[in-house]
Amino acid sequence: MLYTHFTEKLVGLQDLIIKKVETNEKEIHIYGQLERIPHKCPCCGAETAKIHDYREQVIKDIPLYDKHVFIHLKKRRYRCDCGKRFYESNQFLPRYYRRTNRLSAHILDRLRKLITFTDVGKEVNLSTTTVMRTFDLVSYAPRQLPTALSIDEFKGNTNKEKYQCIITDPVNKIVLDILPKRYESYLTKYFLSFDKNERDKITTFVSDMWKPYSSVASKLFKNAEQVVDKYHWIRQVFWAFDGVRKDVQKKLGKDYRIYFKHSKKLLFKRFSELNDEQKQRVNVMLALSPTLYTAHFYKEDFLKILDCKDRVSAKSALSEWINCAFDCGIERFKKCAQTMINWISGILNSFSTPVTNGFTEGCNNKIKVLKRIAFGFKNFHRFRNRILHIFSNQFA
């Protein structure tokens, strides 16, 4: 009796009386039945304890000790005086199911991790299709808008669209929604589904340098300060500098091209942060091309802007750098300076707020891992719910 008691506690199913347990290398088979109690007839409502017959149902449960668990439940069918026959009720097995409630909950919990439907199916001894059907019961509605909103795109390649869109709350680190498109018309329609009072709550709107984002923010978020994420406008200068490096590298001999390739990371670091040996290697590369030397000078000069602590000093330093970049004689830096002018307001706003797209970019990296291990998603609805499910533990 003591053994049975502890086995029932270990299994943890409500009112299940265990009669026998059999194990082998891969499986655990638990034989049991529920306590016999009077049941109400679903037809006339009268109570009855008369048993019509028994049948054994094999049910799958959560794995135990890395073994698949099968519960052989001896189910009773009661008989009422009105002639109705019905099965006894239980709390752990839904009607018409052959798996327990907690197995379904276990599946959903495992799918919060970066793991495929197939791997979860192998783990719980269910088919991939069954795992997907279980997950499709999950649904996430759009959440309320926060005071700070961050938006970005990622390569989803789902629903015949190359890019999908992610919306987050960068302050509270919450993924709000995943959208199938990043077009201005779609974003406008989506955000118009929120009340004006909701949209007016937003005071900070952070995005990259994709024009539709800025246009949507201007039209729909009147109280929001538009911020261009620092990472995106800073890399414009590094792209320009790297373009110059590549142009110079192509004209060099094989030995110097290899030297450039092995030492290019030093060109992107701040010169003041290099040790003496690294500075010497950079000077060797800069001495080979006056154009590269000039580009490196403007790159170093630009990095000083990042040390500005407020909008006013940043505006002065950036304006001076833009004017010099137009006169430097390097076409790539001229284009970069023009880009800075086009987005000058959002760039300067990034100096007056600590809010960035950092959390959003981190989410994008996690989404890319999910897409890679799953070899892509065709169904956008499932893809969206899977992403939101993975991040749901942050605010569950």
Coordinates of C-alpha atoms in Angstrom, one line a residue:
M1 CA 0.0 0.0 0.0
L2 CA 2.9 2.3 0.8
Y3 CA 4.5 1.6 -2.6
T4 CA 1.2 2.4 -4.4
H5 CA 0.8 5.6 -2.5
F6 CA 4.2 6.9 -3.4
T7 CA 3.8 5.8 -7.0
E8 CA 0.6 7.8 -7.3
K9 CA 2.3 10.8 -5.9
L10 CA 5.1 10.4 -8.4
V11 CA 2.7 10.1 -11.4
G12 CA 0.7 13.0 -10.0
L13 CA -2.6 12.4 -11.8
Q14 CA -5.8 13.3 -10.0
D15 CA -7.6 10.3 -8.3
L16 CA -5.7 7.7 -10.4
I17 CA -5.4 4.4 -8.4
I18 CA -2.3 2.6 -9.8
K19 CA -2.5 -1.2 -10.0
K20 CA 0.7 -2.1 -11.7
V21 CA 3.8 -0.5 -13.4
E22 CA 5.9 -2.2 -16.1
T23 CA 9.1 -0.8 -17.5
N24 CA 11.6 -1.6 -20.3
E25 CA 14.5 0.2 -21.9
K26 CA 12.4 2.8 -23.7
E27 CA 8.9 2.8 -22.1
I28 CA 7.0 2.9 -18.8
H29 CA 3.5 1.4 -18.7
I30 CA 1.2 2.4 -15.9
Y31 CA -2.0 0.5 -15.3
G32 CA -4.7 2.1 -13.2
Q33 CA -8.2 3.2 -12.8
L34 CA -10.2 6.0 -11.1
E35 CA -11.9 5.8 -7.8
R36 CA -15.5 4.5 -8.2
I37 CA -18.0 7.2 -7.3
P38 CA -21.6 8.0 -8.2
H39 CA -22.0 10.0 -11.4
K40 CA -24.8 12.3 -12.7
C41 CA -26.5 11.1 -15.8
P42 CA -25.9 13.6 -18.6
C43 CA -29.4 12.8 -19.9
C44 CA -31.8 13.0 -16.9
G45 CA -29.5 14.3 -14.2
A46 CA -30.1 11.5 -11.8
E47 CA -27.1 10.0 -9.9
T48 CA -26.1 6.4 -10.6
A49 CA -23.3 4.1 -9.4
K50 CA -24.3 1.2 -11.7
I51 CA -21.5 0.0 -14.0
H52 CA -22.4 -1.1 -17.4
D53 CA -19.0 -2.3 -18.6
Y54 CA -15.2 -1.5 -18.7
R55 CA -12.7 -0.8 -21.4
E56 CA -9.0 -0.1 -21.4
Q57 CA -7.7 3.1 -23.1
V58 CA -4.0 3.7 -23.7
I59 CA -3.0 7.3 -23.0
K60 CA 0.3 9.0 -23.7
D61 CA 1.7 11.1 -20.8
I62 CA 4.8 13.3 -20.3
P63 CA 8.2 11.5 -20.5
L64 CA 9.7 10.2 -17.3
Y65 CA 13.4 9.4 -16.8
D66 CA 13.9 9.8 -20.6
K67 CA 11.3 7.1 -21.2
H68 CA 8.0 7.3 -23.0
V69 CA 5.0 6.9 -20.6
F70 CA 1.8 5.1 -21.4
I71 CA -1.1 5.0 -19.0
H72 CA -3.5 2.1 -19.4
L73 CA -6.6 3.5 -18.0
K74 CA -9.4 1.1 -17.1
K75 CA -12.4 3.3 -17.8
R76 CA -15.9 2.5 -16.5
R77 CA -19.1 3.1 -18.3
Y78 CA -22.1 3.8 -16.1
R79 CA -25.7 2.9 -16.7
C80 CA -28.6 5.0 -15.7
D81 CA -32.2 3.8 -15.1
C82 CA -33.3 6.0 -18.0
G83 CA -31.3 3.8 -20.3
K84 CA -28.3 6.2 -20.9
R85 CA -24.8 4.8 -20.9
F86 CA -21.9 7.2 -20.3
Y87 CA -18.2 7.1 -19.4
E88 CA -16.9 8.4 -16.0
S89 CA -15.4 11.9 -16.0
N90 CA -11.8 12.7 -15.2
Q91 CA -9.7 15.9 -14.9
F92 CA -6.6 14.9 -16.8
L93 CA -7.9 13.6 -20.1
P94 CA -10.0 15.7 -22.5
R95 CA -12.8 14.0 -24.4
Y96 CA -11.7 12.1 -27.6
Y97 CA -8.0 12.7 -26.7
R98 CA -5.4 10.0 -26.3
R99 CA -2.9 12.2 -24.5
T100 CA -3.2 13.9 -21.1
N101 CA -3.7 17.7 -20.5
R102 CA -0.3 18.0 -19.0
L103 CA 1.3 16.4 -22.1
S104 CA -0.2 19.2 -24.2
A105 CA 1.0 21.8 -21.7
H106 CA 4.4 20.2 -21.7
I107 CA 4.5 20.5 -25.5
L108 CA 3.6 24.2 -25.4
D109 CA 6.3 24.8 -22.7
R110 CA 9.0 23.0 -24.8
L111 CA 8.0 25.1 -27.8
R112 CA 9.0 28.3 -25.9
K113 CA 12.6 27.1 -26.5
L114 CA 14.5 27.2 -29.8
I115 CA 13.5 23.7 -30.8
T116 CA 11.7 22.3 -33.8
F117 CA 8.3 20.7 -33.9
T118 CA 9.9 17.5 -35.1
D119 CA 12.3 17.3 -32.1
V120 CA 9.5 18.0 -29.6
G121 CA 7.5 15.2 -31.3
K122 CA 10.4 12.7 -30.9
E123 CA 10.8 13.8 -27.3
V124 CA 7.1 13.2 -26.4
N125 CA 6.4 10.2 -28.7
L126 CA 4.0 12.1 -31.0
S127 CA 4.0 12.9 -34.7
T128 CA 5.2 16.3 -35.9
T129 CA 1.7 16.9 -37.3
T130 CA 0.1 16.3 -33.8
V131 CA 2.6 18.7 -32.2
M132 CA 1.8 21.4 -34.8
R133 CA -1.9 20.9 -34.3
T134 CA -1.4 21.2 -30.5
F135 CA 0.6 24.4 -31.0
D136 CA -2.0 25.9 -33.5
L137 CA -4.4 26.1 -30.5
V138 CA -2.2 28.9 -29.3
S139 CA -3.2 32.4 -30.5
Y140 CA -1.8 35.8 -29.6
A141 CA -3.8 39.0 -30.1
P142 CA -2.1 42.4 -30.6
R143 CA -1.1 44.0 -27.3
Q144 CA -1.8 47.6 -26.2
L145 CA 0.7 50.2 -27.4
P146 CA 3.4 51.3 -24.9
T147 CA 4.9 54.8 -24.5
A148 CA 8.0 53.8 -26.5
L149 CA 7.8 51.9 -29.7
S150 CA 10.5 50.2 -31.7
I151 CA 10.1 48.8 -35.2
D152 CA 12.4 46.8 -37.5
E153 CA 12.3 44.2 -40.2
F154 CA 13.9 40.8 -40.5
K155 CA 14.2 38.3 -43.4
G156 CA 11.4 35.9 -42.8
N157 CA 10.8 34.7 -46.4
T158 CA 7.3 33.7 -45.3
N159 CA 3.9 34.1 -47.0
K160 CA 5.7 35.1 -50.3
E161 CA 7.2 38.2 -48.6
K162 CA 11.0 38.6 -48.2
Y163 CA 10.7 40.8 -45.1
Q164 CA 8.5 40.6 -42.0
C165 CA 8.2 43.3 -39.4
I166 CA 8.7 43.2 -35.6
I167 CA 7.2 45.7 -33.2
T168 CA 8.6 45.9 -29.6
D169 CA 8.5 47.8 -26.4
P170 CA 12.2 48.7 -26.0
V171 CA 11.8 50.0 -22.5
N172 CA 10.1 47.0 -20.9
K173 CA 11.7 44.5 -23.3
I174 CA 8.5 43.1 -24.7
V175 CA 7.7 41.8 -28.2
L176 CA 4.3 43.3 -29.1
D177 CA 3.6 41.9 -32.5
I178 CA 4.9 40.4 -35.8
L179 CA 3.6 41.7 -39.1
P180 CA 3.7 40.0 -42.5
K181 CA 4.8 43.1 -44.4
R182 CA 6.7 46.3 -43.9
Y183 CA 5.0 48.4 -46.5
E184 CA 3.7 51.9 -45.6
S185 CA 0.1 51.1 -46.6
Y186 CA 0.0 47.9 -44.5
L187 CA 1.6 49.6 -41.5
T188 CA -0.8 52.5 -41.7
K189 CA -3.8 50.1 -41.8
Y190 CA -2.4 48.1 -38.9
F191 CA -1.7 51.1 -36.6
L192 CA -5.1 52.7 -37.5
S193 CA -6.7 49.7 -35.9
F194 CA -5.6 51.1 -32.5
D195 CA -7.6 54.0 -31.0
K196 CA -6.2 57.5 -31.3
N197 CA -5.8 57.6 -27.5
E198 CA -3.6 54.5 -27.7
R199 CA -1.4 56.0 -30.5
D200 CA -1.1 59.3 -28.7
K201 CA 0.5 57.6 -25.7
I202 CA 3.6 56.9 -27.7
T203 CA 6.3 59.5 -27.0
T204 CA 9.3 57.8 -28.6
F205 CA 9.4 56.0 -31.9
V206 CA 12.6 54.2 -32.7
S207 CA 13.4 52.8 -36.2
D208 CA 16.1 52.3 -38.7
M209 CA 16.5 54.4 -41.9
W210 CA 13.6 52.8 -43.8
K211 CA 11.5 55.7 -45.1
P212 CA 8.0 54.1 -44.6
Y213 CA 8.7 53.9 -40.9
S214 CA 9.3 57.6 -40.6
S215 CA 6.3 58.4 -42.8
V216 CA 4.0 56.3 -40.7
A217 CA 5.3 57.8 -37.5
S218 CA 4.8 61.4 -38.8
K219 CA 1.2 60.6 -39.8
L220 CA -0.1 58.5 -36.9
F221 CA 2.1 59.3 -33.9
K222 CA 1.8 63.0 -33.5
N223 CA 3.2 63.1 -29.9
A224 CA 6.2 60.8 -30.7
E225 CA 9.8 61.9 -31.0
Q226 CA 11.3 60.0 -34.0
V227 CA 14.6 58.5 -33.2
V228 CA 17.0 56.9 -35.7
D229 CA 18.7 54.0 -34.0
K230 CA 22.4 54.8 -33.4
Y231 CA 23.6 51.5 -34.9
H232 CA 22.0 52.2 -38.2
W233 CA 23.3 55.7 -38.8
I234 CA 26.8 55.0 -37.4
R235 CA 27.2 52.1 -39.8
Q236 CA 26.6 54.4 -42.8
V237 CA 30.1 55.9 -42.2
F238 CA 31.7 52.4 -41.7
W239 CA 30.1 51.2 -44.9
A240 CA 31.5 54.2 -46.7
F241 CA 35.0 53.7 -45.2
D242 CA 34.9 49.9 -46.0
G243 CA 33.9 50.7 -49.6
V244 CA 37.0 52.9 -49.9
R245 CA 39.1 50.1 -48.4
K246 CA 37.8 47.6 -50.9
D247 CA 38.5 49.9 -53.8
V248 CA 42.1 50.4 -52.7
Q249 CA 42.6 46.8 -51.9
K250 CA 41.6 45.7 -55.4
K251 CA 44.4 47.7 -57.0
L252 CA 47.1 46.2 -54.8
G253 CA 49.3 43.2 -55.4
K254 CA 48.5 39.8 -53.9
D255 CA 50.8 40.2 -50.9
Y256 CA 49.3 43.5 -49.9
R257 CA 45.7 42.3 -50.5
I258 CA 46.4 39.4 -48.1
Y259 CA 47.9 41.9 -45.6
F260 CA 44.8 44.1 -45.9
K261 CA 42.5 41.1 -45.4
H262 CA 44.2 40.0 -42.3
S263 CA 44.5 43.5 -40.8
K264 CA 41.2 45.1 -41.9
K265 CA 39.7 44.9 -38.4
L266 CA 42.3 47.2 -37.1
L267 CA 41.2 49.9 -39.6
F268 CA 37.7 50.0 -38.1
K269 CA 38.9 50.3 -34.4
R270 CA 39.6 53.7 -32.9
F271 CA 43.2 54.5 -33.6
S272 CA 43.7 55.7 -30.0
E273 CA 42.7 52.2 -28.6
L274 CA 45.3 50.3 -30.6
N275 CA 48.7 49.3 -29.1
D276 CA 51.9 50.3 -30.7
E277 CA 52.3 47.2 -32.9
Q278 CA 48.7 47.6 -34.2
K279 CA 49.2 51.3 -34.9
Q280 CA 52.3 50.4 -37.0
R281 CA 50.3 47.9 -39.1
V282 CA 47.5 50.5 -39.7
N283 CA 50.1 53.1 -40.7
V284 CA 51.6 50.7 -43.2
M285 CA 48.1 50.3 -44.9
L286 CA 47.4 54.0 -44.8
A287 CA 50.7 54.8 -46.4
L288 CA 49.8 52.8 -49.5
S289 CA 46.9 55.1 -50.5
P290 CA 46.2 58.8 -49.9
T291 CA 42.5 58.2 -50.4
L292 CA 42.4 55.5 -47.7
Y293 CA 44.4 57.8 -45.4
T294 CA 41.8 60.6 -45.9
A295 CA 38.9 58.2 -45.4
H296 CA 40.5 56.9 -42.2
F297 CA 40.9 60.5 -41.0
Y298 CA 37.2 61.2 -41.5
K299 CA 36.2 57.9 -39.9
E300 CA 38.2 58.8 -36.8
D301 CA 36.8 62.3 -36.8
F302 CA 33.3 60.9 -37.0
L303 CA 33.8 58.6 -34.0
K304 CA 34.5 61.7 -31.8
I305 CA 30.8 62.7 -32.4
L306 CA 29.7 59.6 -30.5
D307 CA 31.4 61.0 -27.4
C308 CA 28.9 63.9 -27.3
K309 CA 26.7 63.8 -24.2
D310 CA 23.8 66.0 -25.4
R311 CA 21.9 67.0 -28.6
V312 CA 23.3 70.5 -28.8
S313 CA 27.0 69.5 -28.8
A314 CA 26.2 66.6 -31.2
K315 CA 24.4 68.9 -33.6
S316 CA 27.5 71.2 -33.7
A317 CA 30.0 68.4 -34.2
L318 CA 27.9 66.5 -36.8
S319 CA 27.2 69.7 -38.8
E320 CA 30.9 70.4 -39.0
W321 CA 31.7 66.8 -40.0
I322 CA 29.0 66.8 -42.8
N323 CA 30.5 70.1 -44.2
C324 CA 34.0 68.6 -44.2
A325 CA 32.8 65.3 -45.7
F326 CA 31.3 67.2 -48.7
D327 CA 34.7 68.7 -49.4
C328 CA 36.8 65.6 -48.8
G329 CA 36.7 64.5 -52.5
I330 CA 35.6 61.0 -51.7
E331 CA 32.2 60.2 -53.4
R332 CA 31.2 57.6 -50.8
F333 CA 31.6 60.0 -48.0
K334 CA 29.6 62.6 -49.9
K335 CA 26.7 60.2 -50.2
C336 CA 27.1 59.4 -46.5
A337 CA 26.9 63.1 -45.6
Q338 CA 23.8 63.5 -47.7
T339 CA 22.2 60.6 -45.9
M340 CA 23.0 62.3 -42.6
I341 CA 21.3 65.5 -43.7
N342 CA 18.2 63.6 -44.8
W343 CA 17.9 62.0 -41.4
I344 CA 19.4 64.7 -39.3
S345 CA 16.4 65.2 -36.9
G346 CA 16.1 61.5 -36.0
I347 CA 19.9 61.2 -35.6
L348 CA 20.1 64.1 -33.2
N349 CA 17.2 62.8 -31.2
S350 CA 19.2 59.6 -30.5
F351 CA 21.4 61.8 -28.3
S352 CA 18.5 62.9 -26.1
T353 CA 17.1 59.5 -25.3
P354 CA 18.7 56.2 -24.0
V355 CA 16.1 54.2 -26.0
T356 CA 17.6 52.2 -28.9
N357 CA 16.7 49.3 -31.2
G358 CA 19.1 47.0 -29.3
F359 CA 16.5 44.8 -27.8
T360 CA 14.7 44.6 -31.2
E361 CA 17.9 43.6 -33.0
G362 CA 18.5 40.9 -30.3
C363 CA 15.0 39.5 -31.0
N364 CA 15.8 39.5 -34.7
N365 CA 18.9 37.3 -34.0
K366 CA 16.8 34.8 -32.1
I367 CA 14.2 34.8 -34.9
K368 CA 16.9 34.0 -37.4
V369 CA 18.1 31.0 -35.3
L370 CA 14.5 29.8 -35.1
K371 CA 14.1 30.1 -38.9
R372 CA 17.4 28.3 -39.4
I373 CA 16.7 25.3 -37.2
A374 CA 13.2 25.0 -38.7
F375 CA 14.5 25.4 -42.3
G376 CA 12.0 28.2 -42.7
F377 CA 8.3 28.7 -42.3
K378 CA 5.6 28.7 -45.0
N379 CA 2.7 29.5 -42.8
F380 CA 3.0 33.1 -41.5
H381 CA 0.3 32.7 -38.8
R382 CA 2.2 29.8 -37.3
F383 CA 5.5 31.6 -37.7
R384 CA 4.1 34.7 -35.9
N385 CA 2.6 32.7 -33.0
R386 CA 5.8 30.7 -32.6
I387 CA 7.9 33.9 -32.3
L388 CA 5.4 35.5 -29.8
H389 CA 5.2 32.2 -27.9
I390 CA 9.0 32.1 -27.5
F391 CA 9.1 35.7 -26.2
S392 CA 5.9 35.3 -24.1
N393 CA 7.7 34.1 -21.0
Q394 CA 9.1 37.7 -20.7
F395 CA 5.7 38.9 -19.6
A396 CA 3.8 35.8 -18.7

